[in-house]
CSV table of C-alpha atoms in Angstrom, one decimal:
chain,number,residue,atom,x,y,z
J,135,UNK,CA,-71.4,52.7,-6.2
J,136,UNK,CA,-69.3,51.0,-8.6
J,137,UNK,CA,-66.4,49.2,-7.5
J,138,UNK,CA,-63.9,50.9,-9.4
J,139,UNK,CA,-65.4,54.6,-7.6
J,140,UNK,CA,-65.1,52.5,-4.5
J,141,UNK,CA,-62.0,51.6,-4.5
J,142,UNK,CA,-60.9,55.1,-5.2
J,143,UNK,CA,-62.8,56.4,-2.2
J,144,UNK,CA,-61.0,54.1,-0.2
J,145,UNK,CA,-57.4,55.4,-1.5
J,146,UNK,CA,-59.0,59.1,-1.2
J,147,UNK,CA,-59.3,58.7,2.4
J,148,UNK,CA,-55.8,57.2,3.2
J,149,UNK,CA,-54.0,60.0,0.8
J,150,UNK,CA,-56.4,62.7,2.2
J,151,UNK,CA,-55.2,61.8,5.9
J,152,UNK,CA,-51.5,61.4,4.9
J,153,UNK,CA,-51.5,65.0,3.3
J,154,UNK,CA,-52.9,66.3,6.3
J,155,UNK,CA,-50.6,64.9,8.8
J,156,UNK,CA,-47.9,65.9,6.6
J,157,UNK,CA,-49.0,69.9,6.0
J,158,UNK,CA,-49.5,69.8,9.9
J,159,UNK,CA,-46.3,68.4,10.5
J,160,UNK,CA,-47.8,65.6,12.3
J,161,UNK,CA,-48.9,61.5,11.6
J,162,UNK,CA,-51.4,59.3,12.9
J,163,UNK,CA,-50.4,56.6,14.5
J,164,UNK,CA,-51.7,54.1,12.3
J,165,UNK,CA,-49.0,55.9,9.4
J,166,UNK,CA,-46.6,56.0,12.4
J,167,UNK,CA,-46.7,52.4,12.0
J,168,UNK,CA,-46.4,52.1,8.2
J,169,UNK,CA,-43.5,53.7,8.1
J,170,UNK,CA,-41.1,54.0,11.2
J,171,UNK,CA,-39.3,50.4,10.3
J,172,UNK,CA,-36.2,50.8,8.4
J,173,UNK,CA,-35.3,49.1,5.0
J,174,UNK,CA,-35.0,45.4,6.2
J,175,UNK,CA,-31.9,44.0,4.6
J,176,UNK,CA,-32.3,40.6,2.9
J,177,UNK,CA,-31.1,37.2,5.0
J,178,UNK,CA,-29.3,35.9,3.1
J,179,UNK,CA,-28.3,38.6,0.8
J,180,UNK,CA,-29.0,38.2,-3.0
J,181,UNK,CA,-27.0,36.2,-5.1
J,182,UNK,CA,-25.4,39.4,-6.6
J,183,UNK,CA,-24.5,41.2,-3.1
J,184,UNK,CA,-20.7,39.8,-3.8
J,185,UNK,CA,-20.8,41.5,-6.7
J,186,UNK,CA,-17.8,44.1,-7.1
J,187,UNK,CA,-19.0,47.3,-9.4
J,188,UNK,CA,-17.3,47.1,-12.4
J,189,UNK,CA,-16.1,50.5,-11.5
J,190,UNK,CA,-14.1,48.9,-8.9
J,191,UNK,CA,-11.3,47.7,-11.5
J,192,UNK,CA,-10.4,51.5,-12.1
J,193,UNK,CA,-6.8,52.2,-11.0
J,194,UNK,CA,-6.9,55.1,-8.3
J,195,UNK,CA,-10.8,54.8,-7.9
J,196,UNK,CA,-12.9,54.6,-4.8
J,197,UNK,CA,-14.0,50.8,-4.0
J,198,UNK,CA,-17.6,50.7,-4.4
J,199,UNK,CA,-20.6,49.9,-1.9
J,200,UNK,CA,-22.3,46.0,-1.8
J,201,UNK,CA,-25.5,46.6,-3.1
J,202,UNK,CA,-28.7,43.7,-3.3
J,203,UNK,CA,-29.2,45.0,-6.8
J,204,UNK,CA,-28.4,43.1,-10.1
J,205,UNK,CA,-27.8,46.3,-12.2
J,206,UNK,CA,-26.7,50.0,-11.1
J,207,UNK,CA,-25.6,53.3,-12.3
J,208,UNK,CA,-24.5,56.2,-10.6
J,209,UNK,CA,-23.8,59.3,-12.4
J,210,UNK,CA,-22.9,63.0,-12.1
J,211,UNK,CA,-25.4,65.1,-14.3
J,212,UNK,CA,-23.3,67.8,-14.9
J,213,UNK,CA,-20.3,66.6,-15.8
J,214,UNK,CA,-21.7,63.2,-16.8
J,215,UNK,CA,-19.2,61.2,-15.2
J,216,UNK,CA,-20.3,57.5,-14.2
J,217,UNK,CA,-18.9,57.2,-10.6
J,218,UNK,CA,-20.5,53.6,-9.7
J,219,UNK,CA,-21.0,50.9,-12.6
J,220,UNK,CA,-22.4,47.3,-12.0
J,221,UNK,CA,-24.0,44.9,-14.3
J,222,UNK,CA,-24.9,48.5,-16.3
J,223,UNK,CA,-25.5,47.4,-20.1
J,224,UNK,CA,-27.4,43.9,-19.2
J,225,UNK,CA,-30.7,44.4,-20.3
J,226,UNK,CA,-33.4,44.0,-17.6
J,227,UNK,CA,-37.2,44.8,-17.0
J,228,UNK,CA,-37.7,48.2,-16.0
J,229,UNK,CA,-40.7,48.4,-14.5
J,230,UNK,CA,-42.7,51.7,-13.9
J,231,UNK,CA,-39.2,53.8,-14.0
J,232,UNK,CA,-40.3,53.9,-18.1
J,233,UNK,CA,-42.5,56.5,-17.1
J,234,UNK,CA,-39.9,59.0,-16.7
J,235,UNK,CA,-39.7,58.7,-20.7
J,236,UNK,CA,-43.5,58.9,-21.2
J,237,UNK,CA,-43.8,62.3,-19.4
J,238,UNK,CA,-40.6,63.6,-21.2
J,239,UNK,CA,-42.3,62.6,-24.5
J,240,UNK,CA,-45.7,64.3,-22.8
J,241,UNK,CA,-43.6,67.7,-21.8
J,242,UNK,CA,-42.2,67.8,-25.3
J,243,UNK,CA,-45.2,67.3,-27.4
J,244,UNK,CA,-48.1,68.8,-25.5
J,245,UNK,CA,-49.3,71.9,-23.6
J,246,UNK,CA,-49.3,70.5,-19.9
J,247,UNK,CA,-52.6,73.6,-19.5
J,248,UNK,CA,-54.7,71.3,-22.5
J,249,UNK,CA,-57.4,68.6,-21.6
J,250,UNK,CA,-57.3,64.8,-22.0
J,251,UNK,CA,-60.3,62.8,-22.1
J,252,UNK,CA,-59.7,59.2,-21.0
J,253,UNK,CA,-60.9,56.9,-23.5
J,254,UNK,CA,-62.3,53.4,-22.9
J,255,UNK,CA,-59.4,51.7,-23.7
J,256,UNK,CA,-57.0,53.6,-21.4
J,257,UNK,CA,-59.1,53.5,-18.5
J,258,UNK,CA,-59.6,49.9,-18.8
J,259,UNK,CA,-56.8,48.4,-21.0
J,260,UNK,CA,-54.2,48.2,-17.8
J,261,UNK,CA,-53.6,45.1,-15.7
J,262,UNK,CA,-56.0,44.1,-12.6
J,263,UNK,CA,-54.5,45.4,-9.7
J,264,UNK,CA,-51.8,47.5,-10.8
J,265,UNK,CA,-51.0,51.3,-10.0
J,266,UNK,CA,-53.9,53.3,-10.9
J,267,UNK,CA,-56.0,56.8,-9.3
J,268,UNK,CA,-59.2,55.2,-10.9
J,269,UNK,CA,-59.7,57.4,-14.2
J,270,UNK,CA,-62.8,56.2,-15.7
J,271,UNK,CA,-63.8,56.6,-20.0
J,272,UNK,CA,-64.8,59.9,-20.1
J,273,UNK,CA,-63.2,61.7,-17.8
J,274,UNK,CA,-61.7,64.9,-18.5
J,275,UNK,CA,-58.3,66.1,-16.3
J,276,UNK,CA,-55.9,68.7,-17.9
J,277,UNK,CA,-52.4,67.2,-19.1
J,278,UNK,CA,-50.8,69.2,-16.3
J,279,UNK,CA,-53.2,66.2,-14.0
J,280,UNK,CA,-52.4,63.7,-16.4
J,281,UNK,CA,-49.0,63.7,-16.0
J,282,UNK,CA,-49.0,63.9,-11.8
J,283,UNK,CA,-51.1,60.7,-11.7
J,284,UNK,CA,-48.4,59.3,-13.9
J,285,UNK,CA,-45.6,60.3,-11.4
J,286,UNK,CA,-46.5,60.7,-7.9
J,287,UNK,CA,-49.0,57.8,-8.2
J,288,UNK,CA,-47.7,55.9,-11.2
J,289,UNK,CA,-50.9,55.5,-12.7
J,290,UNK,CA,-51.2,53.5,-15.5
J,291,UNK,CA,-54.2,54.3,-17.3
J,292,UNK,CA,-52.5,57.7,-17.8
J,293,UNK,CA,-49.6,56.4,-19.4
J,294,UNK,CA,-52.1,55.3,-22.0
J,295,UNK,CA,-54.0,58.3,-22.2
J,296,UNK,CA,-50.8,60.4,-22.7
J,297,UNK,CA,-49.6,57.9,-25.0
J,298,UNK,CA,-52.8,58.1,-27.4
J,299,UNK,CA,-52.7,62.2,-26.8
J,300,UNK,CA,-49.2,62.5,-28.0
J,301,UNK,CA,-49.5,59.8,-30.6
J,302,UNK,CA,-52.6,58.7,-31.4
J,303,UNK,CA,-52.5,55.6,-30.2
J,304,UNK,CA,-50.3,53.7,-28.0
J,305,UNK,CA,-48.6,51.8,-30.8
J,306,UNK,CA,-48.0,54.8,-32.6
J,307,UNK,CA,-46.7,56.1,-29.1
J,308,UNK,CA,-44.0,53.4,-28.4
J,309,UNK,CA,-43.0,54.1,-31.7
J,310,UNK,CA,-41.9,57.3,-30.6
J,311,UNK,CA,-40.6,56.3,-27.1
J,312,UNK,CA,-38.0,53.9,-29.0
J,313,UNK,CA,-37.0,56.3,-31.3
J,314,UNK,CA,-36.3,59.0,-28.8
J,315,UNK,CA,-34.6,56.3,-26.6
J,316,UNK,CA,-31.9,55.5,-29.7
J,317,UNK,CA,-31.7,59.6,-29.9
J,318,UNK,CA,-30.6,60.1,-26.6
J,319,UNK,CA,-27.8,57.4,-26.8
J,320,UNK,CA,-29.8,54.6,-25.4
J,321,UNK,CA,-28.0,51.1,-27.7
J,322,UNK,CA,-29.9,48.2,-25.0
J,323,UNK,CA,-32.9,49.3,-25.1
J,324,UNK,CA,-37.1,48.7,-26.4
J,325,UNK,CA,-40.0,49.5,-25.1
J,326,UNK,CA,-43.6,48.1,-25.8
J,327,UNK,CA,-45.7,50.0,-23.6
J,328,UNK,CA,-46.1,53.5,-22.1
J,329,UNK,CA,-46.2,52.4,-18.3
J,330,UNK,CA,-43.8,49.4,-17.8
J,331,UNK,CA,-46.3,46.5,-17.3
J,332,UNK,CA,-44.4,43.2,-17.4
J,333,UNK,CA,-43.7,42.3,-21.2
J,334,UNK,CA,-41.0,40.0,-22.0
J,335,UNK,CA,-39.8,42.4,-24.7
J,336,UNK,CA,-40.1,45.8,-22.6
J,337,UNK,CA,-36.3,45.9,-21.7
J,338,UNK,CA,-33.7,48.4,-20.7
J,339,UNK,CA,-30.2,48.6,-19.1
J,340,UNK,CA,-29.2,51.0,-16.0
J,341,UNK,CA,-27.1,53.1,-18.4
J,342,UNK,CA,-29.5,53.7,-20.8
J,343,UNK,CA,-31.9,54.6,-17.9
J,344,UNK,CA,-29.5,56.7,-16.5
J,345,UNK,CA,-29.6,58.7,-19.9
J,346,UNK,CA,-33.3,59.2,-20.1
J,347,UNK,CA,-32.8,60.2,-16.2
J,348,UNK,CA,-30.6,62.8,-17.3
J,349,UNK,CA,-33.0,64.0,-20.1
J,350,UNK,CA,-36.0,64.3,-17.9
J,351,UNK,CA,-34.2,66.1,-15.3
J,352,UNK,CA,-32.7,68.8,-17.9
J,353,UNK,CA,-36.4,69.1,-19.5
J,354,UNK,CA,-37.8,71.9,-16.8
J,355,UNK,CA,-41.5,71.1,-17.1
J,356,UNK,CA,-40.6,67.6,-17.3
J,357,UNK,CA,-38.5,67.8,-13.8
J,358,UNK,CA,-41.6,69.3,-11.9
J,359,UNK,CA,-43.4,66.5,-12.3
J,360,UNK,CA,-40.9,63.6,-10.5
J,361,UNK,CA,-39.8,66.3,-8.1
J,362,UNK,CA,-43.3,67.7,-6.5
J,363,UNK,CA,-44.1,65.8,-3.1
J,364,UNK,CA,-48.3,66.1,-2.9
J,365,UNK,CA,-50.7,67.1,-5.5
J,366,UNK,CA,-54.5,67.6,-5.4
J,367,UNK,CA,-56.5,66.8,-8.3
J,368,UNK,CA,-60.1,68.9,-7.8
J,369,UNK,CA,-63.8,67.0,-8.2
J,370,UNK,CA,-63.7,66.5,-12.5
J,371,UNK,CA,-66.8,65.6,-14.5
J,372,UNK,CA,-67.3,61.9,-13.3
J,373,UNK,CA,-65.5,61.7,-9.9
J,374,UNK,CA,-67.1,64.3,-7.7
J,375,UNK,CA,-64.1,63.7,-5.1
J,376,UNK,CA,-60.7,65.4,-4.2
J,377,UNK,CA,-57.8,63.3,-5.2
J,378,UNK,CA,-54.7,63.6,-3.4
J,379,UNK,CA,-51.5,62.5,-4.9
J,380,UNK,CA,-48.2,61.7,-3.2
J,381,UNK,CA,-45.3,60.8,-4.6
J,382,UNK,CA,-44.1,57.3,-4.4
J,383,UNK,CA,-40.6,58.3,-3.6
J,384,UNK,CA,-39.7,57.5,0.5
J,385,UNK,CA,-36.2,59.0,0.2
J,386,UNK,CA,-37.8,62.5,0.0
J,387,UNK,CA,-37.9,65.2,2.6
J,388,UNK,CA,-40.1,63.9,5.6
J,389,UNK,CA,-40.8,60.6,4.5
J,390,UNK,CA,-40.2,57.1,5.3
J,391,UNK,CA,-36.4,56.6,4.3
J,392,UNK,CA,-35.5,60.5,4.0
J,393,UNK,CA,-32.2,61.0,2.8
J,394,UNK,CA,-30.4,64.4,2.7
J,395,UNK,CA,-30.6,66.1,-0.8
J,396,UNK,CA,-32.7,64.1,-2.4
J,397,UNK,CA,-35.4,66.1,-5.0
J,398,UNK,CA,-37.6,63.3,-6.6
J,399,UNK,CA,-37.5,60.3,-8.7
J,400,UNK,CA,-39.4,57.7,-9.9
J,401,UNK,CA,-40.1,54.2,-8.1
J,402,UNK,CA,-41.2,51.0,-9.8
J,403,UNK,CA,-41.6,47.4,-9.4
J,404,UNK,CA,-43.4,44.0,-10.5
J,405,UNK,CA,-42.7,40.3,-9.5
J,406,UNK,CA,-40.8,40.1,-12.8
J,407,UNK,CA,-38.4,43.3,-12.8
J,408,UNK,CA,-38.1,43.5,-8.9
J,409,UNK,CA,-37.7,46.9,-7.3
J,410,UNK,CA,-36.3,49.4,-9.5
J,411,UNK,CA,-35.6,53.1,-8.4
J,412,UNK,CA,-34.1,56.5,-10.2
J,413,UNK,CA,-33.1,59.1,-7.5
J,414,UNK,CA,-31.8,62.7,-8.3
J,415,UNK,CA,-30.1,63.9,-5.2
J,416,UNK,CA,-28.0,67.3,-4.5
J,417,UNK,CA,-25.5,68.4,-2.5
J,418,UNK,CA,-23.6,71.5,-2.8
J,419,UNK,CA,-22.2,71.7,-6.4
J,420,UNK,CA,-23.1,68.2,-7.3
J,421,UNK,CA,-26.1,66.6,-8.8
J,422,UNK,CA,-26.4,63.0,-8.9
J,423,UNK,CA,-28.7,60.3,-10.5
J,424,UNK,CA,-28.8,56.9,-9.0
J,425,UNK,CA,-30.3,54.0,-11.2
J,426,UNK,CA,-31.0,50.8,-9.5
J,427,UNK,CA,-32.9,47.2,-11.4
J,428,UNK,CA,-33.9,44.5,-10.0
J,429,UNK,CA,-33.2,44.9,-6.1
J,430,UNK,CA,-35.0,44.4,-3.3
J,431,UNK,CA,-37.1,46.0,-0.4
J,432,UNK,CA,-38.0,49.4,-2.8
J,433,UNK,CA,-33.9,49.4,-3.7
J,434,UNK,CA,-34.0,52.4,-0.4
J,435,UNK,CA,-31.2,50.5,1.0
J,436,UNK,CA,-29.1,50.1,-2.5
J,437,UNK,CA,-29.5,53.8,-3.2
J,438,UNK,CA,-28.7,55.6,0.1
J,439,UNK,CA,-25.0,53.4,-0.5
J,440,UNK,CA,-24.4,55.0,-3.8
J,441,UNK,CA,-25.7,58.0,-2.6
J,442,UNK,CA,-23.2,57.9,0.4
J,443,UNK,CA,-20.0,56.9,-1.5
J,444,UNK,CA,-21.1,59.2,-4.4
J,445,UNK,CA,-20.9,62.1,-2.0
J,446,UNK,CA,-18.2,61.1,0.6
J,447,UNK,CA,-15.7,60.0,-2.3
J,448,UNK,CA,-15.8,62.4,-5.3
J,449,UNK,CA,-16.1,66.1,-5.6
J,450,UNK,CA,-16.5,68.5,-8.4
J,451,UNK,CA,-13.4,70.4,-9.4
J,452,UNK,CA,-12.7,73.0,-12.4
J,453,UNK,CA,-10.4,72.6,-15.5
J,454,UNK,CA,-8.5,75.2,-15.5
J,455,UNK,CA,-8.3,75.7,-19.4
J,456,UNK,CA,-6.5,78.4,-21.5
J,457,UNK,CA,-9.0,81.1,-23.2
J,458,UNK,CA,-6.3,81.1,-26.4
J,459,UNK,CA,-7.6,79.5,-29.5
J,460,UNK,CA,-7.1,75.8,-30.1
J,461,UNK,CA,-5.8,75.3,-33.4
J,462,UNK,CA,-7.2,73.4,-36.9
J,463,UNK,CA,-5.2,72.5,-39.1
J,464,UNK,CA,-6.6,73.5,-42.8
J,465,UNK,CA,-6.1,71.2,-46.1
J,466,UNK,CA,-3.8,72.6,-48.4
J,467,UNK,CA,-6.3,73.0,-50.9
J,468,UNK,CA,-8.2,75.4,-48.4
J,469,UNK,CA,-5.5,78.2,-48.9
J,470,UNK,CA,-6.8,79.0,-52.4
J,471,UNK,CA,-10.5,79.4,-50.4
J,472,UNK,CA,-10.0,81.0,-47.5
J,473,UNK,CA,-8.4,84.1,-46.1
J,474,UNK,CA,-5.5,84.0,-44.3
J,475,UNK,CA,-5.1,80.1,-44.9
J,476,UNK,CA,-1.4,80.5,-43.4
J,477,UNK,CA,-2.8,81.2,-40.2
J,478,UNK,CA,-4.8,78.0,-38.2
J,479,UNK,CA,-8.4,78.2,-37.7
J,480,UNK,CA,-9.4,78.8,-33.9
J,481,UNK,CA,-11.7,77.0,-31.3
J,482,UNK,CA,-12.6,79.4,-28.1
J,483,UNK,CA,-14.4,78.0,-25.0
J,484,UNK,CA,-17.4,79.2,-24.6
J,485,UNK,CA,-18.1,78.6,-20.2
J,486,UNK,CA,-16.0,76.8,-17.9
J,487,UNK,CA,-15.1,72.9,-17.5
J,488,UNK,CA,-15.7,71.0,-14.8
J,489,UNK,CA,-14.8,67.5,-13.7
J,490,UNK,CA,-16.1,64.7,-11.0
J,491,UNK,CA,-13.3,63.0,-10.0
J,492,UNK,CA,-12.0,61.4,-6.5
J,493,UNK,CA,-11.4,63.7,-3.7
J,494,UNK,CA,-7.8,65.0,-3.9
J,495,UNK,CA,-7.5,64.0,-7.6
J,496,UNK,CA,-4.7,66.3,-9.3
J,497,UNK,CA,-6.7,67.4,-12.3
J,498,UNK,CA,-3.6,68.0,-13.8
J,499,UNK,CA,-2.9,64.2,-14.3
J,500,UNK,CA,-5.9,63.2,-16.2
J,501,UNK,CA,-6.0,62.7,-19.8
J,502,UNK,CA,-7.7,64.5,-22.5
J,503,UNK,CA,-8.8,63.6,-25.3
J,504,UNK,CA,-10.5,66.2,-28.5
J,505,UNK,CA,-12.7,65.3,-31.3
J,506,UNK,CA,-13.8,68.2,-34.0
J,507,UNK,CA,-17.8,67.7,-34.5
J,508,UNK,CA,-19.0,68.0,-37.1
J,509,UNK,CA,-21.9,70.4,-37.9
J,510,UNK,CA,-24.5,71.3,-40.8
J,511,UNK,CA,-24.9,74.9,-40.2
J,512,UNK,CA,-23.1,77.7,-38.5
J,513,UNK,CA,-19.6,77.3,-36.5
J,514,UNK,CA,-17.6,74.0,-36.3
J,515,UNK,CA,-17.0,72.6,-32.2
J,516,UNK,CA,-14.1,71.1,-30.7
J,517,UNK,CA,-15.0,68.6,-27.7
J,518,UNK,CA,-12.9,67.4,-25.3
J,519,UNK,CA,-13.0,65.0,-23.2
J,520,UNK,CA,-11.2,64.5,-19.8
J,521,UNK,CA,-10.4,60.9,-18.9
J,522,UNK,CA,-9.1,59.5,-15.2
J,523,UNK,CA,-7.3,56.0,-15.8
J,524,UNK,CA,-9.6,55.4,-18.7
J,525,UNK,CA,-12.7,56.8,-16.6
J,526,UNK,CA,-14.6,59.7,-18.5
J,527,UNK,CA,-15.4,62.4,-15.9
J,528,UNK,CA,-16.2,65.4,-17.6
J,529,UNK,CA,-16.4,67.5,-21.4
J,530,UNK,CA,-15.9,70.5,-22.7
J,531,UNK,CA,-17.2,72.2,-25.9
J,532,UNK,CA,-15.1,74.9,-27.4
J,533,UNK,CA,-16.5,76.7,-30.7
J,534,UNK,CA,-15.0,78.3,-33.8
J,535,UNK,CA,-14.8,82.0,-33.5
J,536,UNK,CA,-15.6,82.8,-37.5
J,537,UNK,CA,-17.3,80.4,-39.7
J,538,UNK,CA,-16.4,79.1,-42.5
J,539,UNK,CA,-18.5,81.8,-44.9
J,540,UNK,CA,-16.6,84.4,-43.7
J,541,UNK,CA,-13.2,83.3,-44.1
J,542,UNK,CA,-14.1,82.6,-47.7
J,543,UNK,CA,-11.7,84.5,-50.3
J,544,UNK,CA,-13.3,87.2,-52.0
J,545,UNK,CA,-12.5,86.7,-55.5
J,546,UNK,CA,-10.7,89.7,-56.9
J,547,UNK,CA,-10.1,91.1,-53.7
């Protein structure tokens, strides 16, 4: 038996025992010892613990918690309001939370029922001792199985395999990663591999990771892979045993640091990056994502503090908007081109607008800024953003009632 297969069997035995315990609602005494102790508090605290959150400077904003992490962001996914921000634009090593983008690109470009055959480079091109499900060269998996291995067990060889399958090579896939990150609005990110293993040029920020996390959540297929708790890969053409995959996020229900409302996320750790963690949580009508970078002890305690802060201090409120059209002034020259040019050009709301604000806020006091967005095809859009003392807390979109072509004056009419 090869050393690689031996290690896989040991891991299978452990994961299988844990899976059975979870399914039966029981845990062996050995496993109980492994999960019963709370996250230890550093003594002394990290050098970042006493640093105030950047959002503390907003007048009337709830004071944020002290956390051990160097950088963090807490965002409401529905309104895109940033509730907590600390060194959010500082470039840091992300470690395995990189895989959120790898998973998203896999879901956007591959059929999850299709098959992947691991290349020699994918199977053996990862750092010794790093996270793996011990996939072997020539072993065949479905794309779904590869993505589950990627997100639940943080399998680095699966990141390489997915990159090769999407783009033909890891190098080309990395180019796609950076292009997609830029498309999502990331301004301080440069990825150099699909798994997050140490690389001096592989950096991102908490702000940018929040944007990637939002895009990953909005893709329903991708969402499945980081909210699944337990998954089985049956025997393959190479490995004769069932692999049991268990989500490493320990704040999910029934886990070590279970937190009410946590839906899933992605863990990460390297010596260079420290603990990194992306966590999705929902309570009532609030859906939050917490991004923590360069923390300690898995970042569980920091994430709990952030989620407590978000759920305890903020609420989602509906903006009462008039359903009447909002005018857009036309140019003087357009009176020769457009019908009824003496009238204004109307925009209409198509859905309700919500903001995330400190509890008790009178939304009538919010400031609104509006901008007409250009559109190559179809109706123009009017985007309205709402601000609490300069902090964006929500937005809404209005669309033209009629497109320009319908308003053109017909010659001779």
